[in-house]
Short mmCIF file of C-alpha atoms in Angstrom, two decimals:
data_model
loop_
_atom_site.label_atom_id
_atom_site.label_comp_id
_atom_site.label_asym_id
_atom_site.label_seq_id
_atom_site.Cartn_x
_atom_site.Cartn_y
_atom_site.Cartn_z
CA GLY H 1 0.03 -0.01 0.07
CA ALA H 2 1.23 3.45 1.04
CA ARG H 3 4.63 2.10 2.34
CA SER H 4 5.34 0.40 -0.93
CA PHE H 5 4.49 3.33 -2.85
CA LYS H 6 6.87 5.51 -0.76
CA PHE H 7 9.62 3.06 -1.44
CA PHE H 8 8.97 2.99 -5.04
CA THR H 9 8.98 6.83 -5.19
CA SER H 10 11.99 7.07 -3.07
CA VAL H 11 14.00 4.69 -5.27
CA LEU H 12 12.76 6.43 -8.53
CA LEU H 13 13.82 9.81 -7.39
CA ALA H 14 17.09 8.24 -6.21
CA CYS H 15 17.52 7.14 -9.86
CA ILE H 16 16.27 10.18 -11.71
CA TRP H 17 17.88 12.90 -9.79
CA PRO H 18 21.48 11.69 -10.71
CA LEU H 19 20.31 10.99 -14.40
CA ILE H 20 19.27 14.60 -14.76
CA VAL H 21 22.65 15.81 -13.35
CA CYS H 22 24.62 13.59 -15.61
CA ILE H 23 22.34 14.70 -18.62
CA TYR H 24 23.42 18.27 -17.90
CA GLY H 25 27.06 17.26 -17.47
CA ASP H 26 27.01 15.51 -20.80
CA ASP H 27 25.43 18.52 -22.49
CA LEU H 28 28.32 20.76 -20.90
CA ILE H 29 30.97 18.49 -22.45
CA GLU H 30 29.29 18.63 -25.89
CA GLN H 31 28.90 22.59 -25.59
CA SER H 32 32.76 22.74 -24.48
CA ALA H 33 33.65 20.62 -27.68
CA ALA H 34 31.35 22.99 -29.73
CA VAL H 35 33.35 26.04 -28.72
CA LYS H 36 36.44 24.31 -29.81
CA HIS H 37 35.17 23.33 -33.20
CA ALA H 38 33.79 26.87 -33.66
CA ALA H 39 37.07 28.55 -32.77
CA PHE H 40 39.02 26.23 -35.12
CA GLY H 41 36.32 26.75 -38.11
CA CYS H 42 36.04 30.73 -37.90
CA ARG H 43 37.76 32.63 -40.76
CA TRP H 44 40.57 34.02 -38.67
CA TYR H 45 42.47 35.18 -41.75
CA ASN H 46 39.91 37.85 -42.47
CA ARG H 47 40.05 39.40 -38.95
CA SER H 48 42.04 42.06 -37.13
CA PRO H 49 45.28 41.11 -35.16
CA SER H 50 43.60 41.79 -32.00
CA PHE H 51 40.87 39.23 -32.79
CA ASN H 52 43.34 36.78 -33.79
CA LYS H 53 45.17 37.17 -30.44
CA LEU H 54 42.07 36.60 -28.49
CA LEU H 55 41.12 33.69 -30.83
CA ARG H 56 44.57 32.00 -29.90
CA ILE H 57 43.77 32.36 -26.25
CA VAL H 58 40.25 30.85 -26.80
CA ILE H 59 41.84 27.80 -28.80
CA MET H 60 44.40 27.23 -26.12
CA ARG H 61 41.59 27.21 -23.54
CA ALA H 62 39.39 25.02 -25.73
CA GLN H 63 42.12 22.25 -25.83
CA LYS H 64 40.89 20.99 -22.52
CA PRO H 65 37.26 20.38 -22.26
CA VAL H 66 35.05 21.84 -19.42
CA LEU H 67 34.03 18.89 -17.28
CA LEU H 68 31.59 18.83 -14.28
CA THR H 69 33.17 16.41 -11.58
CA ALA H 70 31.71 14.66 -8.59
CA GLY H 71 34.23 15.00 -6.01
CA LYS H 72 37.18 14.95 -8.20
CA PHE H 73 36.72 11.18 -8.72
CA TYR H 74 34.02 11.01 -11.38
CA ILE H 75 33.31 12.96 -14.45
CA VAL H 76 29.53 13.55 -14.46
CA SER H 77 28.31 12.25 -17.79
CA LEU H 78 26.00 9.77 -19.16
CA ALA H 79 28.84 7.19 -19.52
CA THR H 80 29.67 7.57 -15.94
CA PHE H 81 25.80 7.21 -14.99
CA ALA H 82 25.48 3.93 -16.95
CA ASP H 83 28.84 2.77 -15.51
CA ILE H 84 27.55 3.21 -12.09
CA GLY H 85 24.22 1.81 -12.98
CA ASN H 86 25.96 -1.28 -14.02
CA LYS H 87 28.14 -1.73 -10.90
CA VAL H 88 24.90 -1.00 -8.62
CA TYR H 89 22.88 -3.93 -10.64
CA ALA H 90 26.07 -6.35 -10.14
CA TYR H 91 26.13 -5.53 -6.49
CA PHE H 92 22.36 -6.13 -6.06
CA THR H 93 22.66 -9.38 -8.06
CA LEU H 94 25.34 -10.52 -5.69
CA LEU H 95 23.49 -9.63 -2.76
CA LYS H 96 20.39 -11.54 -4.03
CA ARG H 97 22.45 -14.63 -4.59
CA MET H 98 23.87 -14.54 -1.17
CA GLN H 99 20.46 -14.25 0.25
CA GLU H 100 19.14 -17.22 -1.71
CA GLU H 101 21.93 -19.47 -0.48
#
């Protein structure tokens, strides 16, 4: 009844909240790569020397992508979310097998 609904809701929220954060982290990585591609693809040869100087700074900065990290251990992305999901599933499968024996 009400207890199982609360449990299901809390488990669902515990899964959805990290997924939403990882989606935004993945989008941040993609947007960072888009800045790099835009800087490389602009027509720098038609621009002023001051623009070219600033563009070189942007290109140097864009070499390292912008990442959102969780405690300096994990990069927040969909790949990390999938990896953690696989580890949690393996852990619960191990616990279920141990309980059955």
